[in-house]
């Protein structure tokens, strides 16, 4: 009994093991791991026939108190329940509470002290800034207090009656908070103080209690704001009154409703001119005008009114230090989008040259690759950071004191503007849940950013997108690499994981796996299907396959669900020729091979020694003189009989002079990828062969394939165009290629702080 039980166990363990291997096949169906399709989200990746989403409309009036650095607001929210579910309670996000002294953001920050600590590090151990919303009241439409519970960065509001499907509920909230200094304690919004004039630039976001998303796939969003995973927000219409010092200029989500009250006549006229300009921006408020405002410092206030339709959020910027320019971008539908920038004099050398042009360029190319920009304005604001909101974003780029800038600052400035304006599409319009999946907005956006950068100038130095730029990350320590499908808060190496890798993956799909035509159509289809809706990862995976007719289950699985890397290696290359069967040809070939081949050292050195046969030739006989490599009459007769037995087709095959190259390939990194090979022939010509990834479907680790070539091959390169992110290219050449690089004896004595513009000036002085 015992024995047979043991046998059974062993047997079933073996079976499980074999089962597991088969289940680990990289080509197994992905649908078993994705959520089941339903009437809200279809198996094709499109919104279903019963798709629904909630709506939240806001009327807000807000006062920016410059002296106190406080924001005081009063909002009325109308929340419409378009779901089929009755809602007993509503959840709001209080994202400012992440800055409260007792917030979990501080508590969950692991810390340790080494030999020394920076001031900022010490401050973060004992947060002193009194941030967070101070909620003054929550009332219903009749002014009666509403029951509400604050749970850290969220607030539950309980309407008096259950909110039935199709019903709306209107309520109001009054609050205020202390605005954070972004230079001292960081943040996606806040103020920056400038000395010696002691004026501030305010970039204001996450500034009002906002409705959480309630959706078919998540219910109420219930992940607290810890600081990294960004936002999940509901679409709606906004009417916002912003009261600021009267000499401030305000840029905002939405369209300005009262220009006559807040802009002077010159500014209004310049704006009209700017709408007609499509190449060079027009200055709306000049450098000198900003300097004058900085000196005068108004005491009274003005109220700017903005309306925005169908946006998921609302942000604004305000300062008396702003310089402002604008330019019209003509759209396919005949509308003009106003591309605009506001910046401070410290960034003037860069901003006046690039910002608004970069905004216009982004509006044009993102519209090309996704959907047309649907809003009337697109702002880029000098906020000394990179952060995005509908129609407005905060960017960086400052000049050095001599008004030069480094190459890195220049491309960082242009790149961040393209990126942050690009966020209008991902996630502001194609509205994924950032709190869950950073890659769905950052990765997709970084991909279109790369395409857009490449339309800016030839050889634009894009940091992320090209396959060979991801290899050092993907080939690194696996303990520090999360799969892309990881929640925003738990990701190791945030930038490479959520920005660069998904952007690279999409680029590889476009260039190598699907081709540009199929990819571009499918990516546009995804953008159109999910514009102004809430897509999930499965909706993207399914749509790209559905619209292109390409099975990408293996690709999503490998690139998005594992931390494997790509390392394809070319093993043995055998050059084979079909035997003619003709004894005269084949025996002669064998003789030449023997003669050309290497010889045993003993035979070489013994060539001239005296042997017995030299002294006594009588020991030689038939075998001593027989030459097996000379064809005789019988060989020829056999060959003739063989030829007579062949059909004409078979004879033709024998007569070709093709080269058969049998190549073995190994997948050492785990990620299966297409095999791209470049053959260089002895006559100097080249040919590229592309083998789809499915060649690995039965044997994901090792395969061999025979290539038939008329010409003789001189060399073969695997991945000749750096397109599959192969981390080890030393095994990609036949014959193997030694990699030569140089090393320096001494470190060059570069002037570390000097940028190239300054060096050019110095070189000019040196030369003269
Ligand atoms: Zn981003």
Coordinates of C-alpha atoms in Angstrom, one line a residue, residues 21-585:
X21 CA 6.2 23.5 -18.6
X22 CA 3.4 23.4 -21.2
X23 CA 1.4 26.0 -19.2
X24 CA 4.4 28.3 -19.3
X25 CA 4.5 28.4 -23.0
X26 CA 4.9 32.0 -23.9
X27 CA 2.2 31.7 -26.6
X28 CA -0.6 30.4 -24.4
X29 CA -3.8 32.4 -24.6
X30 CA -3.9 35.7 -22.6
X31 CA -7.7 35.8 -22.3
X32 CA -7.7 33.3 -19.4
X33 CA -5.8 36.0 -17.4
X34 CA -7.9 39.0 -18.5
X35 CA -11.3 40.0 -17.0
X36 CA -14.3 38.3 -18.7
X37 CA -15.8 40.4 -21.4
X38 CA -19.3 41.7 -20.7
X39 CA -21.9 44.2 -22.0
X40 CA -19.8 47.1 -20.6
X41 CA -16.4 46.0 -22.1
X42 CA -16.4 43.6 -25.1
X43 CA -13.9 40.9 -26.0
X44 CA -12.8 43.1 -28.9
X45 CA -11.6 45.7 -26.5
X46 CA -14.3 48.3 -27.3
X47 CA -16.8 49.8 -24.9
X48 CA -19.8 47.4 -24.8
X49 CA -23.4 48.3 -25.8
X50 CA -24.3 49.0 -22.1
X51 CA -21.1 50.9 -21.3
X52 CA -21.8 53.8 -18.9
X53 CA -19.8 56.3 -16.8
X54 CA -20.6 58.8 -14.2
X55 CA -20.6 62.6 -14.6
X56 CA -19.5 65.3 -12.1
X57 CA -20.2 69.0 -12.9
X58 CA -18.5 71.7 -10.8
X59 CA -19.2 75.4 -10.0
X60 CA -16.3 76.8 -8.0
X61 CA -15.2 80.1 -6.8
X62 CA -11.7 80.3 -5.4
X63 CA -9.6 83.1 -3.8
X64 CA -5.8 83.0 -4.0
X65 CA -4.5 84.9 -0.9
X66 CA -1.0 85.9 -2.0
X67 CA 0.2 87.3 1.3
X68 CA -1.0 84.2 3.3
X69 CA -0.2 81.7 0.6
X70 CA -3.5 80.2 1.0
X71 CA -6.3 79.1 -1.2
X72 CA -10.0 79.4 -0.1
X73 CA -12.7 77.7 -2.1
X74 CA -16.4 77.1 -2.3
X75 CA -17.7 74.5 -4.8
X76 CA -21.1 73.1 -5.8
X77 CA -20.9 69.6 -7.3
X78 CA -23.7 68.0 -9.3
X79 CA -23.1 64.3 -9.5
X80 CA -25.1 62.2 -12.0
X81 CA -25.5 58.5 -11.5
X82 CA -25.4 57.0 -15.0
X83 CA -24.7 53.5 -13.6
X84 CA -27.4 50.8 -13.2
X85 CA -26.6 50.7 -9.5
X86 CA -28.3 52.6 -6.6
X87 CA -25.6 54.5 -4.6
X88 CA -26.0 54.8 -0.8
X89 CA -22.9 57.0 -0.5
X90 CA -20.5 59.1 -2.6
X91 CA -16.7 59.1 -2.4
X92 CA -14.5 62.2 -3.0
X93 CA -10.7 62.6 -3.2
X94 CA -9.0 65.0 -0.8
X95 CA -5.6 64.7 -2.4
X96 CA -4.2 67.7 -0.5
X97 CA -4.5 65.7 2.6
X98 CA -1.3 63.8 1.5
X99 CA 0.4 67.0 2.8
X100 CA -1.3 66.9 6.2
X101 CA 1.2 66.4 9.1
X102 CA -0.3 63.0 10.0
X103 CA -0.6 61.7 6.5
X104 CA 0.2 58.1 5.6
X105 CA 2.6 59.4 2.9
X106 CA 5.0 60.4 5.7
X107 CA 4.3 57.3 7.8
X108 CA 5.0 54.8 5.0
X109 CA 8.2 56.4 3.9
X110 CA 10.9 53.9 5.0
X111 CA 14.0 55.8 6.3
X112 CA 17.5 55.3 7.6
X113 CA 20.3 57.6 8.5
X114 CA 23.8 57.0 7.1
X115 CA 26.8 59.0 8.1
X116 CA 25.2 62.2 7.1
X117 CA 21.8 63.7 6.1
X118 CA 20.6 66.6 4.0
X119 CA 18.4 69.3 5.5
X120 CA 15.5 68.2 3.3
X121 CA 16.0 64.6 4.5
X122 CA 15.8 65.7 8.1
X123 CA 12.7 67.8 7.5
X124 CA 11.0 64.8 5.9
X125 CA 11.6 62.8 9.1
X126 CA 9.5 65.3 11.0
X127 CA 7.1 67.0 8.7
X128 CA 6.3 70.5 10.0
X129 CA 4.2 72.0 7.1
X130 CA 0.5 72.2 8.0
X131 CA -0.9 71.1 4.7
X132 CA -4.2 69.4 3.8
X133 CA -7.7 70.5 3.3
X134 CA -9.5 72.3 6.1
X135 CA -13.1 71.4 5.3
X136 CA -15.4 74.1 6.6
X137 CA -18.7 72.6 5.6
X138 CA -20.5 70.0 3.4
X139 CA -24.1 71.0 2.7
X140 CA -26.9 69.9 0.4
X141 CA -28.7 72.1 -2.1
X142 CA -30.9 73.6 0.7
X143 CA -28.0 74.5 2.8
X144 CA -28.4 71.7 5.3
X145 CA -25.3 70.0 6.7
X146 CA -24.6 66.6 5.1
X147 CA -23.2 63.7 7.0
X148 CA -19.6 63.0 5.8
X149 CA -16.6 61.0 7.0
X150 CA -13.0 61.9 6.2
X151 CA -10.9 58.9 5.7
X152 CA -7.3 60.2 5.1
X153 CA -7.2 61.4 1.5
X154 CA -10.8 60.5 0.8
X155 CA -14.2 61.7 2.1
X156 CA -17.5 59.9 2.1
X157 CA -20.6 62.0 1.7
X158 CA -24.0 60.4 2.5
X159 CA -26.9 61.8 0.6
X160 CA -30.3 61.8 2.5
X161 CA -31.7 59.3 0.0
X162 CA -30.0 56.6 -2.0
X163 CA -29.0 58.0 -5.4
X164 CA -31.0 55.9 -7.9
X165 CA -29.8 55.1 -11.5
X166 CA -30.4 58.2 -13.6
X167 CA -30.6 60.6 -10.7
X168 CA -28.4 63.6 -9.9
X169 CA -27.4 64.9 -6.5
X170 CA -26.2 68.5 -5.9
X171 CA -24.1 69.5 -2.8
X172 CA -21.5 72.0 -1.8
X173 CA -18.2 72.1 0.0
X174 CA -16.3 75.0 1.5
X175 CA -12.6 74.6 2.3
X176 CA -9.2 76.2 2.5
X177 CA -5.6 75.1 2.7
X178 CA -2.0 76.3 3.0
X179 CA -0.2 76.2 -0.3
X180 CA 3.1 74.3 -0.2
X181 CA 6.5 75.8 -1.4
X182 CA 7.4 73.4 -4.2
X183 CA 11.1 74.2 -3.9
X184 CA 11.3 73.4 -0.3
X185 CA 8.9 70.4 0.1
X186 CA 8.2 69.5 -3.5
X187 CA 4.8 68.6 -5.0
X188 CA 2.9 68.5 -8.2
X189 CA 1.6 72.0 -7.5
X190 CA 2.3 74.8 -5.1
X191 CA 4.2 78.1 -5.2
X192 CA 7.7 79.1 -6.1
X193 CA 9.1 82.2 -4.4
X194 CA 11.6 84.4 -6.2
X195 CA 14.1 86.7 -4.6
X196 CA 15.0 89.5 -4.4
X197 CA 11.6 90.7 -5.6
X198 CA 9.7 88.3 -3.2
X199 CA 7.0 87.4 -5.8
X200 CA 5.5 84.0 -6.3
X201 CA 4.5 81.9 -9.2
X202 CA 1.5 79.7 -8.3
X203 CA 0.8 76.5 -10.2
X204 CA -2.4 75.2 -8.6
X205 CA -3.8 71.6 -8.9
X206 CA -5.5 68.9 -6.7
X207 CA -6.9 72.1 -5.1
X208 CA -10.6 71.2 -4.7
X209 CA -12.4 68.1 -3.4
X210 CA -13.0 66.0 -6.5
X211 CA -15.3 63.1 -7.1
X212 CA -13.8 59.6 -7.2
X213 CA -14.5 57.4 -10.2
X214 CA -17.3 54.8 -9.7
X215 CA -16.9 52.3 -12.6
X216 CA -18.1 48.9 -13.9
X217 CA -14.8 47.3 -13.2
X218 CA -13.6 48.9 -9.9
X219 CA -16.7 50.1 -8.1
X220 CA -15.7 53.2 -6.1
X221 CA -12.0 53.9 -6.5
X222 CA -10.6 53.1 -3.1
X223 CA -6.8 53.5 -3.3
X224 CA -5.7 56.3 -1.1
X225 CA -3.4 59.0 -2.5
X226 CA 0.1 58.1 -1.2
X227 CA 1.9 60.5 -3.6
X228 CA 3.0 58.4 -6.5
X229 CA 0.0 56.8 -8.1
X230 CA -1.8 59.7 -9.7
X231 CA -5.4 60.2 -10.3
X232 CA -8.7 58.6 -11.4
X233 CA -11.2 61.3 -12.3
X234 CA -14.7 61.7 -13.7
X235 CA -15.6 63.8 -16.7
X236 CA -17.8 66.9 -16.3
X237 CA -18.3 70.6 -17.0
X238 CA -16.6 73.3 -15.0
X239 CA -17.5 77.0 -14.2
X240 CA -14.7 78.5 -12.2
X241 CA -14.2 82.0 -10.8
X242 CA -10.6 82.6 -9.8
X243 CA -9.9 85.7 -7.7
X244 CA -6.2 86.8 -7.6
X245 CA -4.2 90.1 -7.1
X246 CA -5.3 92.4 -9.9
X247 CA -1.8 92.5 -11.5
X248 CA -1.6 88.7 -11.8
X249 CA -1.9 86.9 -15.1
X250 CA -3.9 83.7 -14.9
X251 CA -3.7 80.7 -17.2
X252 CA -6.2 77.9 -16.7
X253 CA -8.1 74.9 -17.9
X254 CA -11.0 76.1 -20.0
X255 CA -11.8 79.2 -22.0
X256 CA -11.6 82.7 -20.4
X257 CA -15.2 84.1 -20.3
X258 CA -14.5 87.7 -19.2
X259 CA -11.4 89.0 -21.1
X260 CA -12.8 92.6 -21.1
X261 CA -12.6 92.6 -17.3
X262 CA -9.2 91.1 -16.8
X263 CA -7.0 91.9 -19.9
X264 CA -6.1 95.3 -21.1
X265 CA -6.9 96.4 -24.7
X266 CA -3.3 95.9 -25.9
X267 CA -3.4 92.3 -24.6
X268 CA -6.7 91.6 -26.2
X269 CA -5.6 92.9 -29.6
X270 CA -2.3 91.0 -29.4
X271 CA -4.4 87.8 -28.7
X272 CA -6.4 88.4 -31.9
X273 CA -3.2 88.8 -33.9
X274 CA -1.8 85.6 -32.3
X275 CA -4.8 83.6 -33.5
X276 CA -3.8 84.3 -37.1
X277 CA -0.1 83.4 -36.6
X278 CA 0.8 79.8 -37.2
X279 CA 4.6 79.8 -37.3
X280 CA 5.9 82.5 -34.9
X281 CA 4.2 83.1 -31.6
X282 CA 3.0 86.6 -30.7
X283 CA 4.0 88.2 -27.4
X284 CA 0.8 89.0 -25.4
X285 CA 2.6 90.3 -22.2
X286 CA 6.2 91.4 -22.5
X287 CA 9.3 91.0 -20.4
X288 CA 9.3 94.7 -19.5
X289 CA 5.6 94.7 -18.6
X290 CA 6.3 91.8 -16.2
X291 CA 9.2 93.7 -14.6
X292 CA 6.9 96.8 -14.2
X293 CA 4.2 94.6 -12.5
X294 CA 6.8 93.1 -10.2
X295 CA 7.7 96.5 -8.9
X296 CA 4.2 98.0 -8.6
X297 CA 2.6 95.1 -6.7
X298 CA -1.2 95.7 -6.8
X299 CA -3.2 95.5 -3.6
X300 CA -6.7 95.0 -5.1
X301 CA -8.0 91.8 -6.8
X302 CA -9.6 90.7 -10.0
X303 CA -11.8 87.7 -10.8
X304 CA -11.0 85.6 -13.9
X305 CA -13.9 83.3 -15.1
X306 CA -13.2 80.2 -17.0
X307 CA -15.6 77.5 -18.4
X308 CA -14.4 74.1 -19.5
X309 CA -16.6 71.4 -21.1
X310 CA -16.0 67.6 -20.8
X311 CA -12.8 67.7 -18.8
X312 CA -11.7 65.3 -16.0
X313 CA -9.9 68.0 -13.9
X314 CA -9.2 71.7 -13.6
X315 CA -5.9 73.5 -12.8
X316 CA -4.6 77.0 -13.1
X317 CA -1.5 79.2 -12.7
X318 CA -1.2 82.8 -11.5
X319 CA 1.6 85.3 -11.0
X320 CA 2.5 88.9 -11.6
X321 CA 5.9 87.7 -12.9
X322 CA 4.6 86.1 -16.0
X323 CA 5.6 86.8 -19.6
X324 CA 3.1 85.5 -22.1
X325 CA 3.0 84.5 -25.8
X326 CA 0.5 82.7 -28.0
X327 CA 0.0 81.3 -31.5
X328 CA -2.9 79.7 -33.4
X329 CA -2.9 76.0 -34.4
X330 CA -5.3 75.4 -37.3
X331 CA -7.1 72.1 -36.9
X332 CA -8.6 69.7 -39.5
X333 CA -12.2 70.7 -38.6
X334 CA -11.5 74.4 -39.2
X335 CA -11.2 75.4 -35.6
X336 CA -8.1 77.2 -34.2
X337 CA -6.5 75.9 -31.0
X338 CA -4.6 78.7 -29.1
X339 CA -1.1 77.3 -28.1
X340 CA 0.1 79.5 -25.3
X341 CA 2.9 79.8 -22.7
X342 CA 3.6 81.9 -19.6
X343 CA 7.0 82.0 -18.1
X344 CA 9.3 84.0 -15.8
X345 CA 12.3 86.0 -16.8
X346 CA 14.7 83.4 -15.4
X347 CA 13.5 81.1 -18.3
X348 CA 13.2 83.7 -21.0
X349 CA 16.1 82.5 -23.2
X350 CA 14.4 79.1 -23.6
X351 CA 10.7 79.8 -23.3
X352 CA 10.4 82.6 -25.8
X353 CA 12.2 80.4 -28.4
X354 CA 10.6 77.0 -27.8
X355 CA 7.7 76.7 -25.5
X356 CA 4.7 77.7 -27.6
X357 CA 6.2 76.1 -30.7
X358 CA 6.5 72.9 -28.8
X359 CA 2.9 73.1 -27.7
X360 CA 1.7 73.7 -31.2
X361 CA 3.9 70.9 -32.5
X362 CA 2.5 68.5 -29.9
X363 CA -1.1 69.5 -30.7
X364 CA -0.5 68.7 -34.4
X365 CA 1.3 65.4 -34.1
X366 CA -0.7 63.8 -31.2
X367 CA -3.8 64.7 -33.2
X368 CA -2.3 62.9 -36.1
X369 CA -1.5 59.7 -34.2
X370 CA -4.5 59.6 -31.9
X371 CA -7.6 61.9 -32.0
X372 CA -7.9 65.6 -32.9
X373 CA -7.2 67.9 -30.0
X374 CA -10.8 68.7 -28.8
X375 CA -10.2 71.8 -26.6
X376 CA -9.9 75.5 -27.5
X377 CA -6.6 76.2 -25.6
X378 CA -3.3 74.4 -24.8
X379 CA -1.0 76.0 -22.2
X380 CA 2.6 75.5 -21.1
X381 CA 3.5 77.2 -17.8
X382 CA 6.9 77.7 -16.3
X383 CA 6.3 75.9 -13.0
X384 CA 9.8 74.5 -12.6
X385 CA 8.5 70.9 -12.8
X386 CA 6.7 68.6 -15.2
X387 CA 3.0 68.0 -14.4
X388 CA -0.1 67.8 -16.5
X389 CA -3.8 68.8 -16.4
X390 CA -6.5 69.3 -19.1
X391 CA -5.5 72.1 -21.4
X392 CA -2.7 73.2 -19.0
X393 CA 0.6 71.8 -17.9
X394 CA 3.6 73.0 -15.7
X395 CA 7.0 72.6 -17.2
X396 CA 10.7 73.3 -16.5
X397 CA 13.6 75.0 -18.3
X398 CA 15.6 77.8 -16.8
X399 CA 18.6 79.8 -18.3
X400 CA 22.0 80.2 -16.8
X401 CA 22.9 83.7 -15.7
X402 CA 24.6 84.6 -19.0
X403 CA 21.4 83.6 -20.8
X404 CA 23.0 80.4 -22.2
X405 CA 21.7 76.9 -21.5
X406 CA 23.1 73.4 -21.8
X407 CA 22.1 70.9 -24.5
X408 CA 20.5 68.8 -21.8
X409 CA 18.4 71.7 -20.5
X410 CA 17.3 72.6 -24.0
X411 CA 16.1 69.1 -25.0
X412 CA 14.8 68.5 -21.5
X413 CA 12.7 71.7 -21.9
X414 CA 11.3 70.8 -25.3
X415 CA 10.8 67.1 -24.3
X416 CA 9.0 67.9 -21.0
X417 CA 6.6 70.3 -22.9
X418 CA 5.8 67.7 -25.6
X419 CA 5.3 65.1 -22.8
X420 CA 3.1 67.2 -20.5
X421 CA 1.0 68.7 -23.4
X422 CA 0.8 65.1 -24.6
X423 CA -0.8 64.1 -21.4
X424 CA -3.9 65.9 -22.6
X425 CA -4.5 62.7 -24.6
X426 CA -3.2 60.1 -22.0
X427 CA -4.8 60.2 -19.5
X428 CA -6.9 63.5 -19.7
X429 CA -9.0 62.4 -22.7
X430 CA -8.2 58.6 -23.0
X431 CA -8.9 58.5 -19.3
X432 CA -7.2 55.5 -17.7
X433 CA -6.9 55.0 -14.0
X434 CA -3.5 56.4 -13.0
X435 CA -3.9 55.3 -9.4
X436 CA -3.8 51.7 -10.6
X437 CA -1.7 51.8 -13.7
X438 CA 1.0 54.4 -14.2
X439 CA 2.1 52.8 -17.5
X440 CA -1.3 53.3 -19.2
X441 CA -0.8 57.0 -19.3
X442 CA 3.0 57.5 -18.9
X443 CA 4.0 54.7 -21.2
X444 CA 1.5 55.4 -24.0
X445 CA 2.3 59.1 -23.7
X446 CA 6.0 58.6 -23.7
X447 CA 5.6 56.5 -26.9
X448 CA 3.7 59.3 -28.7
X449 CA 6.2 61.8 -27.3
X450 CA 9.0 59.9 -29.0
X451 CA 7.1 59.9 -32.3
X452 CA 6.4 63.6 -31.9
X453 CA 10.0 64.4 -31.0
X454 CA 11.2 62.7 -34.1
X455 CA 9.0 65.1 -36.1
X456 CA 10.8 68.1 -34.4
X457 CA 14.2 67.7 -36.1
X458 CA 16.3 64.9 -37.6
X459 CA 18.2 62.9 -35.0
X460 CA 16.3 64.5 -32.1
X461 CA 18.0 63.0 -29.0
X462 CA 14.9 61.1 -27.6
X463 CA 15.7 59.5 -24.3
X464 CA 13.0 56.9 -24.4
X465 CA 11.5 54.9 -27.3
X466 CA 14.3 53.3 -29.3
X467 CA 14.8 49.6 -28.4
X468 CA 18.5 49.8 -27.7
X469 CA 18.0 52.4 -24.9
X470 CA 16.0 50.0 -22.7
X471 CA 18.6 47.1 -22.7
X472 CA 20.6 48.1 -19.7
X473 CA 17.5 48.4 -17.6
X474 CA 15.9 45.1 -18.8
X475 CA 19.2 43.2 -18.4
X476 CA 19.7 44.5 -14.9
X477 CA 19.1 42.9 -11.4
X478 CA 15.7 41.2 -11.5
X479 CA 15.1 41.9 -7.9
X480 CA 14.8 45.5 -8.8
X481 CA 12.7 45.1 -12.0
X482 CA 8.9 44.9 -11.7
X483 CA 6.6 43.7 -14.5
X484 CA 4.9 46.6 -16.2
X485 CA 1.6 45.2 -14.9
X486 CA 2.4 46.4 -11.3
X487 CA 0.4 48.9 -9.2
X488 CA 1.7 52.4 -9.4
X489 CA 2.8 52.5 -5.7
X490 CA 4.8 49.2 -5.8
X491 CA 7.0 49.8 -8.9
X492 CA 10.8 49.5 -8.6
X493 CA 12.7 51.9 -11.0
X494 CA 9.6 54.0 -11.8
X495 CA 10.9 55.8 -14.9
X496 CA 12.3 52.9 -16.8
X497 CA 9.4 50.6 -15.7
X498 CA 6.3 52.8 -16.3
X499 CA 7.6 55.3 -19.0
X500 CA 10.5 53.8 -21.0
X501 CA 9.7 50.1 -21.2
X502 CA 6.0 50.4 -22.3
X503 CA 7.0 53.2 -24.7
X504 CA 9.7 50.9 -26.1
X505 CA 7.3 47.9 -26.3
X506 CA 4.8 49.9 -28.4
X507 CA 7.6 51.2 -30.6
X508 CA 8.8 47.6 -31.2
X509 CA 5.2 46.6 -32.0
X510 CA 5.1 49.4 -34.5
X511 CA 8.5 48.8 -36.2
X512 CA 9.0 45.1 -35.9
X513 CA 6.1 43.0 -34.8
X514 CA 3.1 44.6 -36.6
X515 CA 4.6 47.2 -39.0
X516 CA 3.7 50.9 -39.1
X517 CA 0.5 50.6 -41.1
X518 CA -1.3 48.0 -39.0
X519 CA 0.0 49.5 -35.7
X520 CA -0.9 53.1 -36.5
X521 CA -4.5 52.2 -37.4
X522 CA -5.0 50.0 -34.3
X523 CA -3.5 52.6 -32.0
X524 CA -5.8 55.2 -33.4
X525 CA -8.7 52.9 -33.0
X526 CA -7.9 52.4 -29.3
X527 CA -7.7 56.2 -28.9
X528 CA -11.0 56.8 -30.7
X529 CA -12.8 54.0 -28.9
X530 CA -11.7 55.2 -25.4
X531 CA -11.7 59.0 -25.9
X532 CA -13.6 60.5 -23.0
X533 CA -14.1 57.1 -21.4
X534 CA -12.2 54.9 -18.8
X535 CA -10.1 52.2 -20.5
X536 CA -8.3 49.4 -18.7
X537 CA -5.2 47.4 -19.7
X538 CA -7.4 44.6 -21.2
X539 CA -9.2 47.1 -23.4
X540 CA -5.8 48.2 -24.9
X541 CA -4.5 44.7 -25.3
X542 CA -7.7 43.5 -26.9
X543 CA -8.1 46.5 -29.2
X544 CA -4.6 46.3 -30.7
X545 CA -5.1 42.7 -31.6
X546 CA -8.7 43.1 -32.7
X547 CA -8.0 46.0 -35.1
X548 CA -4.8 44.7 -36.6
X549 CA -5.5 41.0 -36.9
X550 CA -2.2 40.2 -35.2
X551 CA -2.1 37.8 -32.2
X552 CA -0.2 39.7 -29.6
X553 CA -0.9 37.5 -26.6
X554 CA 2.7 36.4 -26.4
X555 CA 3.9 40.0 -26.6
X556 CA 1.7 41.3 -23.8
X557 CA 2.5 38.3 -21.7
X558 CA 6.3 38.6 -22.1
X559 CA 6.7 42.4 -22.1
X560 CA 3.9 43.4 -19.7
X561 CA 3.5 40.5 -17.3
X562 CA 7.1 39.3 -16.7
X563 CA 10.5 41.0 -16.0
X564 CA 12.3 38.8 -18.6
X565 CA 14.6 40.4 -21.1
X566 CA 15.6 39.8 -24.7
X567 CA 18.8 38.0 -25.4
X568 CA 18.7 36.1 -28.7
X569 CA 21.9 34.3 -29.6
X570 CA 23.1 32.9 -32.9
X571 CA 24.7 29.5 -32.3
X572 CA 26.2 27.1 -34.8
X573 CA 26.0 28.1 -38.5
X574 CA 26.5 25.2 -40.9
X575 CA 27.0 25.8 -44.6
X576 CA 25.7 22.8 -46.6
X577 CA 25.5 22.0 -50.3
X578 CA 23.3 19.4 -51.9
X579 CA 25.4 16.5 -53.1
X580 CA 25.3 16.1 -56.9
X581 CA 25.8 12.3 -56.6
X582 CA 28.2 12.5 -59.5
X583 CA 31.3 10.5 -58.4
X584 CA 33.7 12.6 -60.6
X585 CA 32.5 15.8 -58.9

